[in-house]
């Protein structure tokens, strides 16, 4: 009961915040104009961060936008349930402005679970020399895989992000850095590239509270201020999009992750991380297919113990099938989608040296669901979720099943 | 709706149902007769809360920022005692011994006689010292039912001992005596010997007197975590002192250790399966006839305990908590306390049949997991247990099977 009340209270607060913080939205100020974008449309992943609806602030060159995402959970693990809970996952605000003709600024502030975690997800400056050559600097969303750059919840039909993008690729991975990106067009085709130097991940990758190699645990806010080892990591992506066939991207992210020097004195040898990802999306008739696969390799200190793997791998594949599209209430093109995602992450690829048997420590999941989009920028979704979690030794898995209902919308 | 769409919907629904139908939408409880890691039923609400806190702490992973190491073996209790079940060779501890025979040297001044073969960044993991006489590897034992073992009175343990084999059955059984650590809180039933030492009952050489000592030792020696009870990091030869991490000591408060101790005390006894099957019952008779039960004593009782649920209870651990000479095959030239190197504490056999559910669908028996089947484990029995082994080998195959079914039912 207490949880339900607390959750209700959180939602109320959020409503007040929205109304108080954005009187313009509540009152409809005619000086503000909405820059329409159909976020469900297929565009190159590279442009995802700009492919969002914004509201222009009067006659200024600045526009604001954002999204809100919430859901309910009911899960049972091996017959035991924590009951119902509701969460307000994210409330994000973007600020976008065209400072001058070729200079764009974008920032994104994220409130996770109310005000529990607040983060500056993006604060970047783009300087266009020509479409094939742009400079970017600031806090940027690293182009590893497709989801990380295109992670706005209203664009997705499932409540949970794909496991490979949260537990292997640590989305949202945004870092301080600089680099170049661009697009080269050909008839029916676009090539995009991105190359950045960023501060990178740090020692928390290992010997962390997860008790396993964990890229998410390697993130640290202090890295916005200073690199831990004076050696930036490299992030690079190449993607190819064909208007009819869809898009495929390959990306790399890596470099030295450990602080191997203290006050300039080497204390240990340099340890590298290399993360590779392959992503694709395509449209087959009424179905949109998305997928992403990632593989990480790390150099580890000697004798960390079997719980810390030097290889991780994972991926997901999902199909979003538009069952029907018709007028519902006042929405002319309401879409109803049937969705299915299958996914897995193996946190520890390899064998146990003592017994030669496989190291497990993995999770597999299957997620069928339904979603309704009254407008391209809003999604109401429900999914069932079943996952199997195995420990390092591969003992009988813990099985979890449950339902989630939620919404996500740009505003 | 046209046909293709209907078909697609039916297909996806079908796929969904096919995958989920084999197991239900909400996964069921694990069968109770396979469940470890559950609290004993009769706990008070207060004890249940402490148990739950202890459970969380048992699973807590220590990272560098929490004071892990600087030299250590693993990062959480649970990482070795997976699912509270029997452990795996890949999570074993390596211990070594400098002296021969009775003069055990715990080597505390040089960082204890347990190998710290892992280290945080910037430190070198330990390797086996060269001046040792022997070393052994110990797989983690299952931790269910330990509260009952902790509550057996010393008098009862001593009653099972027969150091001079007065009854002439070839089986002696001796307690392992230790000087108590300064934080030891003796119960009424603890009886010191003339030298003020107490009987050890936990660990494979019966090296720990009670669960508090076992758990405080585990924090320090297995994870490099200091506690209110053992406040100083291990001596680190690489540094020439006892520091190493920059986390203030003690890294965990006494209350954490005490909750974990209560958790250890209040895990239920491993459940039995098929106990009433004729084959199993026949095997149980053979277990007694072959003399197995002389060491693996089926029934013990607890004395008075401050946890009512543990007071004056009979239970079936299949151990006498005493040391037995197991012969040369199991002699690793390693010892603790007053034990000889060939002596081991009788392994409790409860939960034996659940080993595969915790050891990764394989089994590893004996102190270091060297035996891969039950007959192999029995074949290693020598010394005081040689007679039992010989009798087992002489059994016709169907009877051997009965005995094994009994062991599997534990």
GROMACS .gro file of N, CA and C in nm, chain A residues 168-227:
model
  180
  168UNK      N    1   2.555  -0.458  -2.133
  168UNK     CA    2   2.685  -0.475  -2.199
  168UNK      C    3   2.731  -0.337  -2.247
  169UNK      N    4   2.667  -0.285  -2.350
  169UNK     CA    5   2.693  -0.145  -2.387
  169UNK      C    6   2.623  -0.061  -2.280
  170UNK      N    7   2.696   0.025  -2.210
  170UNK     CA    8   2.632   0.091  -2.096
  170UNK      C    9   2.550   0.213  -2.136
  171UNK      N   10   2.439   0.191  -2.206
  171UNK     CA   11   2.356   0.305  -2.248
  171UNK      C   12   2.286   0.366  -2.126
  172UNK      N   13   2.270   0.494  -2.117
  172UNK     CA   14   2.316   0.588  -2.217
  172UNK      C   15   2.460   0.624  -2.187
  173UNK      N   16   2.548   0.598  -2.281
  173UNK     CA   17   2.688   0.629  -2.262
  173UNK      C   18   2.716   0.765  -2.326
  174UNK      N   19   2.727   0.866  -2.241
  174UNK     CA   20   2.765   0.996  -2.296
  174UNK      C   21   2.892   1.041  -2.226
  175UNK      N   22   2.978   1.100  -2.302
  175UNK     CA   23   3.110   1.132  -2.248
  175UNK      C   24   3.161   1.264  -2.301
  176UNK      N   25   3.258   1.317  -2.231
  176UNK     CA   26   3.323   1.438  -2.280
  176UNK      C   27   3.418   1.398  -2.392
  177UNK      N   28   3.410   1.471  -2.501
  177UNK     CA   29   3.500   1.437  -2.609
  177UNK      C   30   3.486   1.534  -2.725
  178UNK      N   31   3.560   1.503  -2.829
  178UNK     CA   32   3.545   1.582  -2.951
  178UNK      C   33   3.579   1.494  -3.070
  179UNK      N   34   3.534   1.537  -3.188
  179UNK     CA   35   3.563   1.457  -3.306
  179UNK      C   36   3.487   1.508  -3.426
  180UNK      N   37   3.477   1.421  -3.524
  180UNK     CA   38   3.415   1.462  -3.649
  180UNK      C   39   3.309   1.360  -3.691
  181UNK      N   40   3.215   1.408  -3.769
  181UNK     CA   41   3.116   1.316  -3.824
  181UNK      C   42   3.064   1.375  -3.953
  182UNK      N   43   3.002   1.292  -4.033
  182UNK     CA   44   2.951   1.343  -4.159
  182UNK      C   45   2.869   1.241  -4.233
  183UNK      N   46   2.813   1.287  -4.344
  183UNK     CA   47   2.727   1.202  -4.427
  183UNK      C   48   2.769   1.221  -4.571
  184UNK      N   49   2.767   1.112  -4.644
  184UNK     CA   50   2.794   1.122  -4.787
  184UNK      C   51   2.673   1.059  -4.857
  185UNK      N   52   2.613   1.134  -4.948
  185UNK     CA   53   2.492   1.086  -5.014
  185UNK      C   54   2.522   1.027  -5.150
  186UNK      N   55   2.445   0.929  -5.188
  186UNK     CA   56   2.445   0.878  -5.324
  186UNK      C   57   2.299   0.849  -5.353
  187UNK      N   58   2.261   0.829  -5.478
  187UNK     CA   59   2.119   0.803  -5.504
  187UNK      C   60   2.071   0.684  -5.420
  188UNK      N   61   1.964   0.702  -5.350
  188UNK     CA   62   1.903   0.597  -5.267
  188UNK      C   63   1.986   0.559  -5.145
  189UNK      N   64   2.106   0.613  -5.131
  189UNK     CA   65   2.193   0.564  -5.023
  189UNK      C   66   2.254   0.679  -4.944
  190UNK      N   67   2.288   0.651  -4.822
  190UNK     CA   68   2.366   0.745  -4.740
  190UNK      C   69   2.472   0.665  -4.665
  191UNK      N   70   2.591   0.722  -4.663
  191UNK     CA   71   2.695   0.667  -4.574
  191UNK      C   72   2.714   0.768  -4.461
  192UNK      N   73   2.728   0.719  -4.339
  192UNK     CA   74   2.760   0.812  -4.232
  192UNK      C   75   2.885   0.762  -4.160
  193UNK      N   76   2.958   0.855  -4.104
  193UNK     CA   77   3.071   0.815  -4.021
  193UNK      C   78   3.079   0.905  -3.899
  194UNK      N   79   3.138   0.854  -3.793
  194UNK     CA   80   3.161   0.928  -3.670
  194UNK      C   81   3.296   0.887  -3.615
  195UNK      N   82   3.376   0.980  -3.572
  195UNK     CA   83   3.502   0.946  -3.503
  195UNK      C   84   3.522   1.045  -3.389
  196UNK      N   85   3.531   0.995  -3.269
  196UNK     CA   86   3.551   1.085  -3.154
  196UNK      C   87   3.658   1.032  -3.061
  197UNK      N   88   3.721   1.123  -2.994
  197UNK     CA   89   3.805   1.087  -2.880
  197UNK      C   90   3.728   1.126  -2.754
  198UNK      N   91   3.717   1.034  -2.662
  198UNK     CA   92   3.641   1.062  -2.539
  198UNK      C   93   3.722   1.016  -2.418
  199UNK      N   94   3.681   1.063  -2.300
  199UNK     CA   95   3.757   1.025  -2.180
  199UNK      C   96   3.750   0.876  -2.149
  200UNK      N   97   3.638   0.815  -2.180
  200UNK     CA   98   3.631   0.669  -2.169
  200UNK      C   99   3.586   0.618  -2.033
  201UNK      N  100   3.589   0.485  -2.022
  201UNK     CA  101   3.547   0.419  -1.898
  201UNK      C  102   3.668   0.405  -1.806
  202UNK      N  103   3.642   0.367  -1.679
  202UNK     CA  104   3.751   0.360  -1.583
  202UNK      C  105   3.752   0.228  -1.505
  203UNK      N  106   3.839   0.220  -1.405
  203UNK     CA  107   3.868   0.093  -1.337
  203UNK      C  108   3.748   0.017  -1.280
  204UNK      N  109   3.637   0.088  -1.255
  204UNK     CA  110   3.519   0.022  -1.201
  204UNK      C  111   3.466  -0.090  -1.289
  205UNK      N  112   3.518  -0.102  -1.412
  205UNK     CA  113   3.484  -0.214  -1.499
  205UNK      C  114   3.502  -0.348  -1.429
  206UNK      N  115   3.601  -0.353  -1.341
  206UNK     CA  116   3.628  -0.477  -1.267
  206UNK      C  117   3.631  -0.445  -1.118
  207UNK      N  118   3.627  -0.546  -1.035
  207UNK     CA  119   3.629  -0.531  -0.889
  207UNK      C  120   3.532  -0.423  -0.843
  208UNK      N  121   3.409  -0.436  -0.894
  208UNK     CA  122   3.303  -0.340  -0.866
  208UNK      C  123   3.195  -0.408  -0.782
  209UNK      N  124   3.089  -0.336  -0.758
  209UNK     CA  125   2.980  -0.392  -0.676
  209UNK      C  126   2.899  -0.498  -0.750
  210UNK      N  127   2.922  -0.513  -0.880
  210UNK     CA  128   2.850  -0.616  -0.955
  210UNK      C  129   2.915  -0.753  -0.936
  211UNK      N  130   3.041  -0.754  -0.900
  211UNK     CA  131   3.110  -0.882  -0.885
  211UNK      C  132   3.136  -0.951  -1.017
  212UNK      N  133   3.129  -0.877  -1.126
  212UNK     CA  134   3.162  -0.933  -1.256
  212UNK      C  135   3.215  -0.817  -1.343
  213UNK      N  136   3.273  -0.852  -1.455
  213UNK     CA  137   3.313  -0.746  -1.548
  213UNK      C  138   3.186  -0.672  -1.589
  214UNK      N  139   3.187  -0.541  -1.575
  214UNK     CA  140   3.065  -0.466  -1.605
  214UNK      C  141   3.103  -0.331  -1.665
  215UNK      N  142   3.068  -0.313  -1.793
  215UNK     CA  143   3.096  -0.185  -1.856
  215UNK      C  144   3.015  -0.072  -1.791
  216UNK      N  145   2.887  -0.097  -1.756
  216UNK     CA  146   2.813   0.010  -1.689
  216UNK      C  147   2.883   0.057  -1.561
  217UNK      N  148   2.942  -0.037  -1.486
  217UNK     CA  149   3.009   0.002  -1.362
  217UNK      C  150   3.138   0.079  -1.389
  218UNK      N  151   3.180   0.082  -1.515
  218UNK     CA  152   3.300   0.156  -1.550
  218UNK      C  153   3.274   0.303  -1.578
  219UNK      N  154   3.145   0.341  -1.577
  219UNK     CA  155   3.113   0.483  -1.595
  219UNK      C  156   3.135   0.555  -1.463
  220UNK      N  157   3.179   0.676  -1.471
  220UNK     CA  158   3.196   0.752  -1.347
  220UNK      C  159   3.183   0.900  -1.379
  221UNK      N  160   3.099   0.971  -1.303
  221UNK     CA  161   3.078   1.113  -1.333
  221UNK      C  162   3.207   1.194  -1.330
  222UNK      N  163   3.306   1.146  -1.252
  222UNK     CA  164   3.431   1.222  -1.244
  222UNK      C  165   3.500   1.230  -1.380
  223UNK      N  166   3.462   1.137  -1.470
  223UNK     CA  167   3.525   1.137  -1.602
  223UNK      C  168   3.478   1.253  -1.689
  224UNK      N  169   3.374   1.324  -1.645
  224UNK     CA  170   3.335   1.446  -1.716
  224UNK      C  171   3.438   1.556  -1.691
  225UNK      N  172   3.513   1.540  -1.582
  225UNK     CA  173   3.608   1.645  -1.546
  225UNK      C  174   3.750   1.614  -1.590
  226UNK      N  175   3.789   1.488  -1.576
  226UNK     CA  176   3.928   1.455  -1.608
  226UNK      C  177   3.938   1.307  -1.642
  227UNK      N  178   4.024   1.275  -1.735
  227UNK     CA  179   4.045   1.135  -1.770
  227UNK      C  180   4.123   1.068  -1.657
   0.00000   0.00000   0.00000
